[in-house]
CSV table of C-alpha atoms in Angstrom, one decimal:
chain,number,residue,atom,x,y,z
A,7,UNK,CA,3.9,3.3,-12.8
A,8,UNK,CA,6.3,1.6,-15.3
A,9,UNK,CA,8.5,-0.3,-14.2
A,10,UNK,CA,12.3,-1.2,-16.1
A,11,UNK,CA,14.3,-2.3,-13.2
A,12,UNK,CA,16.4,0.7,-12.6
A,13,UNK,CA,13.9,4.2,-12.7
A,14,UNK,CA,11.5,3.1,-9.5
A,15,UNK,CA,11.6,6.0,-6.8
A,16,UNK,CA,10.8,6.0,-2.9
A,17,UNK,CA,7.9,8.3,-3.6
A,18,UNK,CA,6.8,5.6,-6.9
A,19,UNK,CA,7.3,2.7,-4.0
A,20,UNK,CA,5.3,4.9,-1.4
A,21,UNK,CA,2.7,5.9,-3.9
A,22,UNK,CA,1.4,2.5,-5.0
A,23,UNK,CA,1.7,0.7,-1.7
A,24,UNK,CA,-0.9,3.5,-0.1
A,25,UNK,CA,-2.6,4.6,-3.0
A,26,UNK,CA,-2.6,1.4,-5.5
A,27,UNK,CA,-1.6,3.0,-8.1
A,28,UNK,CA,-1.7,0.6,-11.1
A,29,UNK,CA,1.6,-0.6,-12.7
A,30,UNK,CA,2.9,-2.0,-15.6
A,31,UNK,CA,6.2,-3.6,-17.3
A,32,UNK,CA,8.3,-1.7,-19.8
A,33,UNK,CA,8.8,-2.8,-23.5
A,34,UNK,CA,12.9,-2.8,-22.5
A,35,UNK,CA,11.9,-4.8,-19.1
A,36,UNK,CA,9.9,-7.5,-21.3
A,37,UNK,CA,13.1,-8.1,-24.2
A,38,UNK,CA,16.0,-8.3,-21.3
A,39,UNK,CA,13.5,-11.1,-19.2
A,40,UNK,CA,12.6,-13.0,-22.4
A,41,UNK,CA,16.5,-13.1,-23.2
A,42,UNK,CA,17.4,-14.2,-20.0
A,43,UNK,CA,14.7,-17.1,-19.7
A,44,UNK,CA,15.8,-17.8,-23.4
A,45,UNK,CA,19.0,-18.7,-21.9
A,46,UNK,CA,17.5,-20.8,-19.2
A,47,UNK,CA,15.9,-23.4,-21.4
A,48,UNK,CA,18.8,-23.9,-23.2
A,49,UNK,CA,21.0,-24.4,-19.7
A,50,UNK,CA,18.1,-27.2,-19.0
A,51,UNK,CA,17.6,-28.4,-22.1
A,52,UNK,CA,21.4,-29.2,-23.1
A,53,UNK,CA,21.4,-30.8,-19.4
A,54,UNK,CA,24.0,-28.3,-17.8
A,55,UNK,CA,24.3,-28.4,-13.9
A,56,UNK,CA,23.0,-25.4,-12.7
A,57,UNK,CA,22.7,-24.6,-8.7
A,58,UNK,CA,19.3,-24.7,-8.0
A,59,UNK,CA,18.0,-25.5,-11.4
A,60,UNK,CA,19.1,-29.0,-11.9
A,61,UNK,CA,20.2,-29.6,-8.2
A,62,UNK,CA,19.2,-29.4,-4.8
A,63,UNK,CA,19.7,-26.6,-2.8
A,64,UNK,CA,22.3,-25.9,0.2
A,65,UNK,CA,23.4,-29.2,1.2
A,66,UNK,CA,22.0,-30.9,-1.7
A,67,UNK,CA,23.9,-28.3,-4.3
A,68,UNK,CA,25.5,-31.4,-5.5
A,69,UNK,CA,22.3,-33.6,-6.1
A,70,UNK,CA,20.9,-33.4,-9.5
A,71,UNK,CA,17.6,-32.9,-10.3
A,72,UNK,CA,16.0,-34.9,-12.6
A,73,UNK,CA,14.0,-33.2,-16.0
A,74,UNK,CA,10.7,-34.4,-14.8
A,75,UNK,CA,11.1,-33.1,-11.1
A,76,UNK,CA,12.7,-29.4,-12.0
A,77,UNK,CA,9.5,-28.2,-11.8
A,78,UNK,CA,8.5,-30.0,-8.6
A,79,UNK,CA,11.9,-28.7,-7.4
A,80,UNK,CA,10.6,-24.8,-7.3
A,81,UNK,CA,7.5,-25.8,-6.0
A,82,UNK,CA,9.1,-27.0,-2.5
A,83,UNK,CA,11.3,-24.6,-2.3
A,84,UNK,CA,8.6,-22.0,-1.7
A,85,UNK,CA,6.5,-24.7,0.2
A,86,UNK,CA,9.3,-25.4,2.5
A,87,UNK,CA,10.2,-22.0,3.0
A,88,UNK,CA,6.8,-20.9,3.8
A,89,UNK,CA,6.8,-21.9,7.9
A,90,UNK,CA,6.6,-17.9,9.2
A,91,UNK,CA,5.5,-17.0,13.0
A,92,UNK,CA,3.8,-14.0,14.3
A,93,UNK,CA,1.5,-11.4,13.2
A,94,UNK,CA,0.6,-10.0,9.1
A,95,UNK,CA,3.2,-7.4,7.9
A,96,UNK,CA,0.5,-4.4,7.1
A,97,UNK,CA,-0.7,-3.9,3.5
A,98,UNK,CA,1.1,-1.3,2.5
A,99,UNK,CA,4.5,-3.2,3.2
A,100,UNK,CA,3.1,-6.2,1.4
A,101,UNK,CA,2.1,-3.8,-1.3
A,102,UNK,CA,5.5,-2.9,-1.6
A,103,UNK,CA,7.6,-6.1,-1.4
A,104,UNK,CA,5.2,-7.4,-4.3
A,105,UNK,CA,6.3,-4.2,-6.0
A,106,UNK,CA,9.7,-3.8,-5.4
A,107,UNK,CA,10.5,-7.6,-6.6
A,108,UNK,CA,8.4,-6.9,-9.8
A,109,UNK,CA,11.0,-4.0,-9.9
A,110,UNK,CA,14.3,-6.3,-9.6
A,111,UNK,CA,13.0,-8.6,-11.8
A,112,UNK,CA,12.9,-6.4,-14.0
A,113,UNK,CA,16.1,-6.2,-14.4
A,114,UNK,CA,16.2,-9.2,-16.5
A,115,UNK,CA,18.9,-11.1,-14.9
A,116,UNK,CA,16.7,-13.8,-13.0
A,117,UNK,CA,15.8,-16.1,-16.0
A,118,UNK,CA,12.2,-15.6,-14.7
A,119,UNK,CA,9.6,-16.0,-17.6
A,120,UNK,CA,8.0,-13.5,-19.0
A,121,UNK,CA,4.6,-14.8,-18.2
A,122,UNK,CA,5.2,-14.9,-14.7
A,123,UNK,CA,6.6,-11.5,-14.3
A,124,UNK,CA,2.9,-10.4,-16.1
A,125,UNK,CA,1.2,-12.5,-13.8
A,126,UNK,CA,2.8,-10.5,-10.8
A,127,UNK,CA,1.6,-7.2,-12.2
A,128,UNK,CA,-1.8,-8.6,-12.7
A,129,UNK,CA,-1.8,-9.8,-9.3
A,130,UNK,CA,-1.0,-6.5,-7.6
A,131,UNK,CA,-3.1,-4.1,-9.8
A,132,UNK,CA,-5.9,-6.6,-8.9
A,133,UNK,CA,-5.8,-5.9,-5.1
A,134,UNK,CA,-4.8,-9.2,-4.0
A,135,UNK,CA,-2.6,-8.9,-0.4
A,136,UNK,CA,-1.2,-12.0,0.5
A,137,UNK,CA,-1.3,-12.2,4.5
A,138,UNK,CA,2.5,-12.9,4.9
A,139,UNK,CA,3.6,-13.5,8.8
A,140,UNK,CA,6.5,-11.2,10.1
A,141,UNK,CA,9.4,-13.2,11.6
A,142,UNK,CA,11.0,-16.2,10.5
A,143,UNK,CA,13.3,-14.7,7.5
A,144,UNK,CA,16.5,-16.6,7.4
A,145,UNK,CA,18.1,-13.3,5.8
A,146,UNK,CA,21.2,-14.4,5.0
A,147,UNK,CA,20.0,-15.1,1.2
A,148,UNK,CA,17.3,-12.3,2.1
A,149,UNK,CA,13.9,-12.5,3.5
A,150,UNK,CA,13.1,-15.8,1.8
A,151,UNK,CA,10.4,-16.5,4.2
A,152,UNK,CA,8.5,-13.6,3.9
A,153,UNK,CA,9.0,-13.8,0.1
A,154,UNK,CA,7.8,-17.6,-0.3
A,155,UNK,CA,4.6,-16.8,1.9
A,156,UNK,CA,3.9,-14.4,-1.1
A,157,UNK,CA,5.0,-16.5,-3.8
A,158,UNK,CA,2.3,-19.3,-2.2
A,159,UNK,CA,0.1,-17.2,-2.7
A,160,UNK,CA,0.6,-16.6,-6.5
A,161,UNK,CA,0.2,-20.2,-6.7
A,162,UNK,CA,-3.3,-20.5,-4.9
A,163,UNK,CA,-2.0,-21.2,-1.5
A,164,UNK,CA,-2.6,-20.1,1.7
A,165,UNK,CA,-4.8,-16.9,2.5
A,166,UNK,CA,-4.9,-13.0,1.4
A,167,UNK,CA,-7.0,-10.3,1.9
A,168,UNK,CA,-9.0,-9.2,-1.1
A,169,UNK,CA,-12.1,-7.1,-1.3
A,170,UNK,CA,-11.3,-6.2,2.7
A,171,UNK,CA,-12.1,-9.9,3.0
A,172,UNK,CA,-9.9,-12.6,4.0
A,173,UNK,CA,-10.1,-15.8,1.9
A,174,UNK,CA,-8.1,-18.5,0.7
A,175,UNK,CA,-5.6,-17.4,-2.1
A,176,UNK,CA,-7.3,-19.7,-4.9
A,177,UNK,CA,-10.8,-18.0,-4.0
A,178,UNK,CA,-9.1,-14.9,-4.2
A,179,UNK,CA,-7.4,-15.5,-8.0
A,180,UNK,CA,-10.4,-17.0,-9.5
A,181,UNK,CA,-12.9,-14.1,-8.2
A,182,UNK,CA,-10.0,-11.9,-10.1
A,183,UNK,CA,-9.8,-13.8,-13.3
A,184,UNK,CA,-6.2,-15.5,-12.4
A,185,UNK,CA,-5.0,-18.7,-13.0
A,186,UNK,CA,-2.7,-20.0,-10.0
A,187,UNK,CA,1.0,-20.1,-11.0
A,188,UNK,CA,2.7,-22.6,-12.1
A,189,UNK,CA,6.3,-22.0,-11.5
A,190,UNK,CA,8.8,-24.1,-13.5
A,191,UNK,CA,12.6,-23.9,-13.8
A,192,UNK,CA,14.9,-21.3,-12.1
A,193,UNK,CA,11.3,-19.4,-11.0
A,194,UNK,CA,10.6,-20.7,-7.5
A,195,UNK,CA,14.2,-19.0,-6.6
A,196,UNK,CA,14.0,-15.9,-8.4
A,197,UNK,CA,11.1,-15.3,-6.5
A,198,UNK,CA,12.2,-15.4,-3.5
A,199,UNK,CA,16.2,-14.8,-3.4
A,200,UNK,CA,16.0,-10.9,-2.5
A,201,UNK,CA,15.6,-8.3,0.2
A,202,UNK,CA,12.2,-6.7,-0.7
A,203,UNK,CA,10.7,-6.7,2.5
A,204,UNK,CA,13.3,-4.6,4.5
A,205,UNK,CA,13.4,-2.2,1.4
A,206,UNK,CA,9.8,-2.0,1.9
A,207,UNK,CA,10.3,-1.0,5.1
A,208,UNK,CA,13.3,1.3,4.5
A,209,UNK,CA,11.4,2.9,0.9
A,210,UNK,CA,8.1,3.8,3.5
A,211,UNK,CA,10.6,5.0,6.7
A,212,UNK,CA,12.7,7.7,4.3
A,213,UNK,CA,9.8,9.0,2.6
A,214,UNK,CA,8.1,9.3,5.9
A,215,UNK,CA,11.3,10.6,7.0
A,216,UNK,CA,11.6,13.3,4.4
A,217,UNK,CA,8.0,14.6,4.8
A,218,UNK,CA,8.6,14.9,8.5
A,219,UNK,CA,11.9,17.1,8.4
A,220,UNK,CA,10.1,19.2,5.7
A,221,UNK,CA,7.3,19.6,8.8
A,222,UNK,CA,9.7,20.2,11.0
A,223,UNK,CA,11.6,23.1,8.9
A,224,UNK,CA,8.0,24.6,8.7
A,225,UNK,CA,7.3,24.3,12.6
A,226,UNK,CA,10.8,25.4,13.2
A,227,UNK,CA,10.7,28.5,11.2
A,228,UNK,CA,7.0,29.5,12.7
A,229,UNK,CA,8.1,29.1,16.5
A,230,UNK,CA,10.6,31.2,15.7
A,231,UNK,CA,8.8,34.1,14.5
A,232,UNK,CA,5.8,33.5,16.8
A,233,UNK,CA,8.4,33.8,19.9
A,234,UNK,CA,9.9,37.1,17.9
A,235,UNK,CA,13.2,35.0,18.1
A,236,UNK,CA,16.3,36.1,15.6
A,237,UNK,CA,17.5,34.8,12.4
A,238,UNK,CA,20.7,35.3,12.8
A,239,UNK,CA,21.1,31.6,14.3
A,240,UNK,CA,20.3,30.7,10.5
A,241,UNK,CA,23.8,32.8,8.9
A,242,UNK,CA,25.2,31.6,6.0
A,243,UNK,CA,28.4,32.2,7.3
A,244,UNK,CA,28.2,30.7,10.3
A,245,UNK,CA,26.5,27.1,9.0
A,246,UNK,CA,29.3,27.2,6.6
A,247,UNK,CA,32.6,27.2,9.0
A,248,UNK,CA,31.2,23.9,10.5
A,249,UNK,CA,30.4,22.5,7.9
A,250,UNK,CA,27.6,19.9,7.9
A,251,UNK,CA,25.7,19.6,4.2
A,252,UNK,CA,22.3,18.7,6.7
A,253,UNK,CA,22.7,21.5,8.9
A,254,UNK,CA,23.6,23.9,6.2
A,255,UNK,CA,20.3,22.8,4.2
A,256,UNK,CA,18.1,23.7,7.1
A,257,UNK,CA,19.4,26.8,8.4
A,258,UNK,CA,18.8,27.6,4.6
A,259,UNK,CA,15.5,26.3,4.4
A,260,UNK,CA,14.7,28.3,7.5
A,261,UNK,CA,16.0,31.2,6.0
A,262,UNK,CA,13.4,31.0,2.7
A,263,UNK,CA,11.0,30.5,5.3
A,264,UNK,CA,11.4,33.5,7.6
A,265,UNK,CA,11.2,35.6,4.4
């Protein structure tokens, strides 16, 4: 799957969180990310104020950060972020958060570094499911909790499964030939400023969604002709004087099925 930000389907979402299918960036997706962290360095190097760059964050929005602790800055953001409760989300969803926030960064509007968005894709086609803990989200800003446990992970910390083991994250990089990441400016909150874990959730509900109408259509239209029931329920004419698009699409699907 190739991903460019703007061309990643349900199915291409349901696809590689069950199936782990391998994916990879485009050559567009790498030029709009290298512009954009282009323009990051020069905000930090010509010492602009930048939220969450070269301040604090929420109440400290008007602290500045100093050059030698921007770096430390991203790092405890995703530390203090990472305090989740309850049990793993399953492996598909994680599959697919990891996925989906590949996809949006993409994009090329994060300032994320090229290097890092790589590193993601090496990290999911390697196998590597970070054990993420379901509640705790804040969700205002998105599902930064969820989102940091998996970013920790990229950096060595805290534990995955990998090889249907679990094991600490580090263990788990170096048996695949990573090195942990090392996030610097602006990359600790493009990681986790996003919504991928309820679209994981919503991407695997519609597709499982879809499937089961199309099973339903097909058990409809059999029950019907195993109770010698009519087809004239199923009209044209009569679906279109209500007129629902849904119910017009199955009485039509029914229809191509009966025949």
């Amino acid at each position: 799957i190739t991903l460019d930000g703007n061309s990643l389907s349900i199915t291409d979402v349901y696809t590689s969180a069950l199936r782990s299918i391998p994916v990879k960036l485009s050559a567009a997706a790498a030029k709009r990310v290298e512009a954009s962290r282009h323009l990051v360095e020069k905000w930090v190097a010509g010492d602009e104020v930048i939220y969450g760059v070269t301040t604090g964050f929420g109440a400290f929005a008007n602290v500045r950060v100093s050059p030698r602790d921007i770096e430390q800055l991203q790092r405890n953001l995703i530390l203090s972020h990472s305090a989740g409760a309850g049990d793993p989300l399953p492996p598909e969803i994680v599959r697919a958060m990891l996925l989906l926030r590949i996809n949006a960064l993409a994009k090329g509007y994060s300032g994320i570094r090229l290097s890092t968005l790589r590193f993601m894709t090496e990290f999911l086609n390697a196998g590597i499911i970070p054990i993420i803990p379901m509640q705790g989200s804040v969700g205002s800003s998105g599902d930064l909790v969820q989102l940091s446990h998996l970013a920790l992970t990229m950096m060595g910390k805290g534990k995955v499964f990998y090889g249907d083991a679990v094991m600490d994250a580090r263990l788990a990089l170096k048996k695949a030939k990573l090195t942990p990441l090392q996030l610097m400016a602006k990359e600790g909150l493009a990681l986790i400023n996003g919504t991928q874990m309820m679209t994981a959730y919503a991407a695997l509900a519609v597709y499982g969604a879809k499937k089961l109408a199309k099973m339903i259509d097909i058990a409809g239209a059999l029950s019907v002709e195993a109770l010698k029931g009519t087809d004239t329920a199923f009209d044209e004419r009569i679906h279109e004087l209500r007129p629902h698009p849904g119910q017009m699409a199955t009485a039509k699907n029914q229809r191509r099925l009966m025949a």
